[in-house]
Coordinates of C-alpha atoms and ligand atoms in Angstrom, one line a residue:
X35 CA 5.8 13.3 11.2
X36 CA 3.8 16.2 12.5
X37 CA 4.3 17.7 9.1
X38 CA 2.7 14.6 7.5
X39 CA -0.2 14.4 9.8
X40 CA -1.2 18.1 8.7
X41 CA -0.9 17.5 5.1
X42 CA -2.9 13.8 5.9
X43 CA -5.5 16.0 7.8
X44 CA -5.4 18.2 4.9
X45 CA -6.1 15.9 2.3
X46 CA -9.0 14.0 4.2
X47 CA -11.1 17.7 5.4
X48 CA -10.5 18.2 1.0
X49 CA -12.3 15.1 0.7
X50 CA -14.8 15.4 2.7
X51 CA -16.4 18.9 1.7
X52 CA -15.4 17.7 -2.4
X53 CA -17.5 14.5 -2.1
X54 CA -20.4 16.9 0.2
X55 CA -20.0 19.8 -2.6
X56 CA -20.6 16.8 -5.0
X57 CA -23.0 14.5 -3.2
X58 CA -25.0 12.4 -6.0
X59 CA -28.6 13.6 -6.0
X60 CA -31.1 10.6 -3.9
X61 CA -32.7 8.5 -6.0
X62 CA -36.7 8.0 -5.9
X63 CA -38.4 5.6 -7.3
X64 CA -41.4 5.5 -9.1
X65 CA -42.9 2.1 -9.8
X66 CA -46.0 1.4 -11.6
X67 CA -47.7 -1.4 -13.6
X68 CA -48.6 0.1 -16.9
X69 CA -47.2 1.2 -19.9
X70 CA -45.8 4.6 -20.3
X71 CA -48.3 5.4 -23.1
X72 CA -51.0 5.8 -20.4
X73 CA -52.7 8.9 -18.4
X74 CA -50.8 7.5 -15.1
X75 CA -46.9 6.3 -16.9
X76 CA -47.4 9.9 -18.5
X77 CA -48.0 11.2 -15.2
X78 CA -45.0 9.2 -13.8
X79 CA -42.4 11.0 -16.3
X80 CA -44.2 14.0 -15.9
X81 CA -43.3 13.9 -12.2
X82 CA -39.5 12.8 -13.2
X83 CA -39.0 16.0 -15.5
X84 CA -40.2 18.1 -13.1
X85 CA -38.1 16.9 -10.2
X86 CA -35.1 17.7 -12.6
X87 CA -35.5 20.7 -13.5
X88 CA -36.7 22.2 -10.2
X89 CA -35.0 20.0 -7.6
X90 CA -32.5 17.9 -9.9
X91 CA -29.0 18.6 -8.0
X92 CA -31.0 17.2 -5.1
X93 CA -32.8 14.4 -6.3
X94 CA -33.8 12.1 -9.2
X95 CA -36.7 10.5 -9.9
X96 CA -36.5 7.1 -11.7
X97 CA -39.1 5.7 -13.5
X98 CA -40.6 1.8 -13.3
X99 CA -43.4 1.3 -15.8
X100 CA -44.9 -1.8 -16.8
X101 CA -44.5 -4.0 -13.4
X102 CA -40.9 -4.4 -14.2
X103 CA -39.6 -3.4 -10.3
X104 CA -42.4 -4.4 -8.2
X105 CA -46.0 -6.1 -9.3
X106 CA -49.3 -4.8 -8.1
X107 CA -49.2 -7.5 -5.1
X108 CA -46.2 -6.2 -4.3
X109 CA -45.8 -2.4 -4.9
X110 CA -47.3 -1.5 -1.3
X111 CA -45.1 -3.8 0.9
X112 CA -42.0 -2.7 -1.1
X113 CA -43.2 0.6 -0.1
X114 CA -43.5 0.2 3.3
X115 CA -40.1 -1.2 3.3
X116 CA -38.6 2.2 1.4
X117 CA -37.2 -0.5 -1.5
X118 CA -39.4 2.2 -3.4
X119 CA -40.5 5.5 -2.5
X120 CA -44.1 6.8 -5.0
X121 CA -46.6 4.8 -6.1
X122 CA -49.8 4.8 -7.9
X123 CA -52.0 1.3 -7.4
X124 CA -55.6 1.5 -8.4
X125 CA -58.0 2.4 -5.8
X126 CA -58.9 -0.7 -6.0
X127 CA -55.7 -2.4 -4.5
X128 CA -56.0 -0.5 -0.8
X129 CA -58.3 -3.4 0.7
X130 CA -55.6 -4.7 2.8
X131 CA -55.3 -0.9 4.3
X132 CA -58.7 0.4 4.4
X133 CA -61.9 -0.6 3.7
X134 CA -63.4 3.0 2.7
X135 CA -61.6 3.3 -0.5
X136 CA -63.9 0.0 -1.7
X137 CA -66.4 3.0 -2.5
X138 CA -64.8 3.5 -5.8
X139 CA -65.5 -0.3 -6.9
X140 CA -68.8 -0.3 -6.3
X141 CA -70.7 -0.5 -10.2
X142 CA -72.8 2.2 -11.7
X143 CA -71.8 4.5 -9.2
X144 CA -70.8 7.1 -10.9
X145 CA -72.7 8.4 -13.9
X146 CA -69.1 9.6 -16.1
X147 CA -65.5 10.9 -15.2
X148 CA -67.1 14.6 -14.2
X149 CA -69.1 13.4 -11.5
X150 CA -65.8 10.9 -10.0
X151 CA -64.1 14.2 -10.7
X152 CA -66.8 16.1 -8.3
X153 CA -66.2 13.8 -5.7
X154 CA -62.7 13.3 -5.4
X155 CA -62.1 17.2 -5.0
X156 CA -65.3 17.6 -2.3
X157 CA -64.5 17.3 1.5
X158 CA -65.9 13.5 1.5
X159 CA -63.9 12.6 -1.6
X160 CA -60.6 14.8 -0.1
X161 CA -61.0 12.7 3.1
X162 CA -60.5 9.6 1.9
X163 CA -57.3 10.4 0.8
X164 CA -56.4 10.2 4.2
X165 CA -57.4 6.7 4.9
X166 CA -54.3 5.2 4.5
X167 CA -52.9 7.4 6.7
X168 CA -52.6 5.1 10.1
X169 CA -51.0 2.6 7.9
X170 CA -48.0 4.3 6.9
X171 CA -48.5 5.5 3.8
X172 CA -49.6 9.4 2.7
X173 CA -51.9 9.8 0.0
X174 CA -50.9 12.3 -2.5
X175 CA -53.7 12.8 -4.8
X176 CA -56.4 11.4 -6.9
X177 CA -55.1 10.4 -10.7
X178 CA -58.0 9.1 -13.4
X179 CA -57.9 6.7 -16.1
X180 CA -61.1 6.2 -16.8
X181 CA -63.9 3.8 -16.6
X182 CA -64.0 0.8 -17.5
X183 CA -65.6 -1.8 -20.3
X184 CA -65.9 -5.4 -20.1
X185 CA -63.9 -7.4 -23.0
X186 CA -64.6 -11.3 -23.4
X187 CA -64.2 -14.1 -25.8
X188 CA -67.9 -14.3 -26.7
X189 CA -70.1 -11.4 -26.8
X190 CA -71.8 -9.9 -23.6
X191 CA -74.8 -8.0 -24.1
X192 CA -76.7 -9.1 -21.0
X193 CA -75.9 -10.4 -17.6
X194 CA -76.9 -14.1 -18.7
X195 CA -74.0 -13.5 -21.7
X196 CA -71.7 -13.8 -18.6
X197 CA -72.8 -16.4 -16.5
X198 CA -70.3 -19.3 -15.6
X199 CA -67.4 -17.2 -17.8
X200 CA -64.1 -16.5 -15.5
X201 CA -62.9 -13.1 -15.1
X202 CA -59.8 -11.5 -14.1
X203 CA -60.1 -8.9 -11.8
X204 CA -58.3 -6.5 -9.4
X205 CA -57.3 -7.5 -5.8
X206 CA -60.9 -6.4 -4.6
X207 CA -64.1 -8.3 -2.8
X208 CA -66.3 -6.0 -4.1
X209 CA -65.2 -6.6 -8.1
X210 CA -65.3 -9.7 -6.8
X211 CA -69.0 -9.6 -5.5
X212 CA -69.9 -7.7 -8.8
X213 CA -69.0 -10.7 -11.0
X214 CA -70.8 -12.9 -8.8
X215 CA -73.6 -11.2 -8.8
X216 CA -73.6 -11.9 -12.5
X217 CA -73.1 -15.6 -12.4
X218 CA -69.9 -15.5 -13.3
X219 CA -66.2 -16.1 -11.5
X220 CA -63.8 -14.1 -10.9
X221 CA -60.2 -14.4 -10.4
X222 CA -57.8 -12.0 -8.6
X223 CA -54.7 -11.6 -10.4
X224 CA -52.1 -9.3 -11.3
X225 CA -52.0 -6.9 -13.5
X226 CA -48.9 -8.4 -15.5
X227 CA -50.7 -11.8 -15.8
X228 CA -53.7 -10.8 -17.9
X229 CA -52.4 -10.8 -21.4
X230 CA -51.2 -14.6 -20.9
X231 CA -54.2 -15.6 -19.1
X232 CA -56.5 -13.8 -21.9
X233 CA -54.4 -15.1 -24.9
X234 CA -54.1 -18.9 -23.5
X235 CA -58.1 -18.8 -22.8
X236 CA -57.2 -19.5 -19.5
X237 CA -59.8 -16.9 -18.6
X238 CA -62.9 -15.6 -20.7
X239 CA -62.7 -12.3 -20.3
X240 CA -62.0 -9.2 -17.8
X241 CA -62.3 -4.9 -17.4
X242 CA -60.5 -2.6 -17.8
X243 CA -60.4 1.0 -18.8
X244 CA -59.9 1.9 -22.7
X245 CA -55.9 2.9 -22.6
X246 CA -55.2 -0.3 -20.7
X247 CA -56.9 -2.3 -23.0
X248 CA -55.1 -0.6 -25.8
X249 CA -51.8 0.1 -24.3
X250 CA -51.5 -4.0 -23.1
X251 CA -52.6 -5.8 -26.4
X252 CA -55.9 -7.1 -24.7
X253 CA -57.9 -5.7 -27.5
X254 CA -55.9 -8.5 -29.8
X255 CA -56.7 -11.7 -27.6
X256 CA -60.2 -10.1 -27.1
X257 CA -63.4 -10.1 -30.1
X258 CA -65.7 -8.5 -27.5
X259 CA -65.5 -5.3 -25.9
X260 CA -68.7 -4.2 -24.5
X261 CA -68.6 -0.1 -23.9
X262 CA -70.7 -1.0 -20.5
X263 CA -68.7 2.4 -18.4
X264 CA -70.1 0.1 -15.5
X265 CA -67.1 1.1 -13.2
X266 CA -64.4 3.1 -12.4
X267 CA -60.4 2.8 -12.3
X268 CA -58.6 5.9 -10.8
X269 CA -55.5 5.7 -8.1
X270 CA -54.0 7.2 -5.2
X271 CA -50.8 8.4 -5.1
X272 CA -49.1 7.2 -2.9
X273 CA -45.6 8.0 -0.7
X274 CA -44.8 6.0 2.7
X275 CA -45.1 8.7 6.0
X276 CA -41.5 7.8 6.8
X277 CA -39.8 8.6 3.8
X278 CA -42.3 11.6 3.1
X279 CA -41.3 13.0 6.8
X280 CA -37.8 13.2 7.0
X281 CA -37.7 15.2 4.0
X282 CA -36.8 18.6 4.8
X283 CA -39.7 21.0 5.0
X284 CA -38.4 23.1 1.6
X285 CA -37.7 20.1 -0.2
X286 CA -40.9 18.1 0.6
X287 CA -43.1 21.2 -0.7
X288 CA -41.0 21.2 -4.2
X289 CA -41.7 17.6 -4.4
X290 CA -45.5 18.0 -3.4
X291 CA -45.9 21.1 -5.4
X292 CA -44.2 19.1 -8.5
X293 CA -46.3 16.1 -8.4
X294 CA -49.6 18.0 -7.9
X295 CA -48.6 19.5 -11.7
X296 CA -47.8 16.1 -12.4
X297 CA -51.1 14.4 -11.5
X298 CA -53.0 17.6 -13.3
X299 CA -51.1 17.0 -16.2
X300 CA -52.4 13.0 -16.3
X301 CA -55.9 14.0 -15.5
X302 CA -55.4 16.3 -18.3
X303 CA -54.9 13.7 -20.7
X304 CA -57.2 11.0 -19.3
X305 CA -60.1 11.7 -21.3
X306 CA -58.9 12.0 -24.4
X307 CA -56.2 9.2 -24.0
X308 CA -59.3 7.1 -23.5
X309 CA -61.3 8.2 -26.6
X310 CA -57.9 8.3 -28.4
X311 CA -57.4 4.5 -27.6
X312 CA -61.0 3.5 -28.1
X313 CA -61.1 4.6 -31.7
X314 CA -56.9 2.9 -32.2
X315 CA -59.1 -0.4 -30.8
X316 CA -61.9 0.0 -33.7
X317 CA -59.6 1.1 -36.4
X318 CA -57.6 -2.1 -36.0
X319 CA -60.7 -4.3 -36.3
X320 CA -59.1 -7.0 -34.1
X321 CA -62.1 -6.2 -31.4
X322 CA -65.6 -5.4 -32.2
X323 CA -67.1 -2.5 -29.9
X324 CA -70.8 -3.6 -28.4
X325 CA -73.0 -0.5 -27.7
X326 CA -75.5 -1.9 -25.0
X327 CA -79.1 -0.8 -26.0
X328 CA -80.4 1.3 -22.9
X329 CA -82.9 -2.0 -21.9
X330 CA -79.6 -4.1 -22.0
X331 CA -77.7 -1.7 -19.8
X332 CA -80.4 -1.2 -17.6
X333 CA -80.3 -5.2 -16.8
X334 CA -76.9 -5.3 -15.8
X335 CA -77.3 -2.3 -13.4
X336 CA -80.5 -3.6 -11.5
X337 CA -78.4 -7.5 -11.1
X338 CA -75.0 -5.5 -9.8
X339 CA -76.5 -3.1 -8.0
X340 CA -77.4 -5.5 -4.8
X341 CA -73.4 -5.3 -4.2
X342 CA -74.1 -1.9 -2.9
X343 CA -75.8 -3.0 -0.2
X344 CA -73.6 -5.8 0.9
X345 CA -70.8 -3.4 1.3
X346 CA -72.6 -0.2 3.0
X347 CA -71.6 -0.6 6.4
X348 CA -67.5 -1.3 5.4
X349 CA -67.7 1.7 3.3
X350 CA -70.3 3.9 5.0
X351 CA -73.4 5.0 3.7
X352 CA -73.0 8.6 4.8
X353 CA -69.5 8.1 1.9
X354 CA -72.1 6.3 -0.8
X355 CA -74.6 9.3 -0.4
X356 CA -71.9 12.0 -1.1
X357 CA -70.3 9.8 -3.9
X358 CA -74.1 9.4 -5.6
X359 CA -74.8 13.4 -5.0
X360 CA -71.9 14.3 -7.1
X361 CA -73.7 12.8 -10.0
X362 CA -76.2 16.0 -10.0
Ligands
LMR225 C1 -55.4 -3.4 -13.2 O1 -54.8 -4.1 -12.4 O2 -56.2 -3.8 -14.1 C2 -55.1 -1.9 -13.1 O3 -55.1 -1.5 -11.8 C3 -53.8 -1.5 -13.7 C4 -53.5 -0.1 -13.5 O4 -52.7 0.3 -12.7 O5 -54.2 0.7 -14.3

């Protein structure tokens, strides 16, 4: 009996250390809502190849593009619940957690991608990142697409072009505010939605930056795309504090060190993703490009602009002043 009881004991301390030499690696999950053909889905694998090859008998990162684990109303909760572990929402989307971040939806803000560029990596720009940081979540870094263009059923060339026309936009009051200010209505809805609501006309039109446009068809359901670079859409990257915590010190820094490549890789390929995308839309004629005339662009700036006020004390004005002086 005794003899059994050693050879049990035996058997179960083999077990154990085989099934710790051979732990499976922890799986993280990545979830985003574009396609993988985009500077932030590119980013995403990025990230996953990475992890592999530096940290891959530890951990593996698996990849959600395209909405299919969690939609954009849902990614942050499902984060705060550890159902996923990184995303990447548009700045846009952090309403709910901070008002600050509304900075980056305010319109003609930022002159191009080099001056948003300027002020994400200057100490106002850096400390934004940490605005989400009482709320449970750790931002990771900045990621561009781009900025974005208006696309509608009819052509818009000035504001009155858009009056009364509905138009999806992103979970924020100040989008919101922006369309307003223009006469026309807007509607907060998912990213996942748009193509439907675009296709059945149950919307006129809506922005978006030019890979997004490309990468989700909306160029095929839209004849007008007017190049109006009136906004930007960029994102946060974003882990929740209690998963990004208990990670062991030397594990944590390969995973920081490996996204940081990651997110330089996507803002790498932004640019040229965009332009790349811009021409695929004019080269398959299903969307004519309008080039505003600087009179024309000029109107839609002096009717939008009033939203900056409305939103100056949420945001700070101090934050609007350093975000206007990286445009020098
Ligand atoms: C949108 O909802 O239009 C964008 O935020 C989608 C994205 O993540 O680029």
């Amino acid at each position: 009996m005794k003899m059994l009881n050693r050879v049990l004991c035996a058997l179960a301390l083999f077990a154990g250390l085989s099934a710790f030499v051979h732990a499976a690696p922890e799986t993280i999950k990545f979830s985003h809502v574009v396609a993988e053909n985009t500077p932030k889905g590119q980013m995403a694998l990025k990230f996953r190849d990475l992890v592999a090859e530096r940290i891959g008998d530890k951990y593996v990162v698996e990849v959600y593009p395209n909405s299919q684990l969690f939609g954009d109303g849902k990614e942050m909760e499902a984060l705060l619940l550890g159902d996923v572990q990184f995303i990447a929402p548009s700045l846009s989307k952090f309403s709910k957690y901070t008002k600050q971040l509304q900075l980056y939806d305010l319109p003609f803000l930022f002159k191009d991608m080099e001056a948003v560029d300027r002020f994400q990596r200057s100490e106002a720009g850096q400390a934004l990142l940490e605005s989400v940081k009482g709320k449970g979540m750790v931002g990771l870094g900045y990621l561009h697409n781009g900025l974005k263009q208006l696309s509608a059923n009819d052509p818009l060339r000035v504001p009155a072009d858009a009056d009364g026309k509905k138009f999806r936009i992103m979970s924020s009051d100040v989008l919101a505010a922006q369309f307003e200010a223009v006469e026309a209505v807007p509607l907060k809805k998912p990213f996942s939605e748009v193509f439907t609501l675009l296709q059945t006309r149950a919307i006129d039109g809506q922005e978006n930056t030019w890979s997004n446009i490309y990468s989700k068809k909306f160029f095929e359901v839209q004849p007008y795309i007017t190049e109006s670079n009136h906004g930007v859409l960029d994102y946060m990257v974003t882990t929740s504090t209690e998963f990004w915590m208990q990670l062991p010190d030397e594990d944590r820094e390969v995973l920081q060190t490996a996204l940081a490549e990651a997110v330089a890789h996507g803002n790498k390929i932004a640019n040229e993703k965009a332009m790349k995308d811009r021409q695929n839309i004019i080269d398959s004629g299903r969307s004519q490009i309008i080039t505003l005339t600087d009179d024309q662009r000029q109107q839609w700036v002096e009717v939008m602009k009033p939203v900056w006020t409305e939103f100056q004390e949420q945001i700070g004005p101090e934050l609007i002043e350093a975000a206007v002086a990286s445009n020098q």
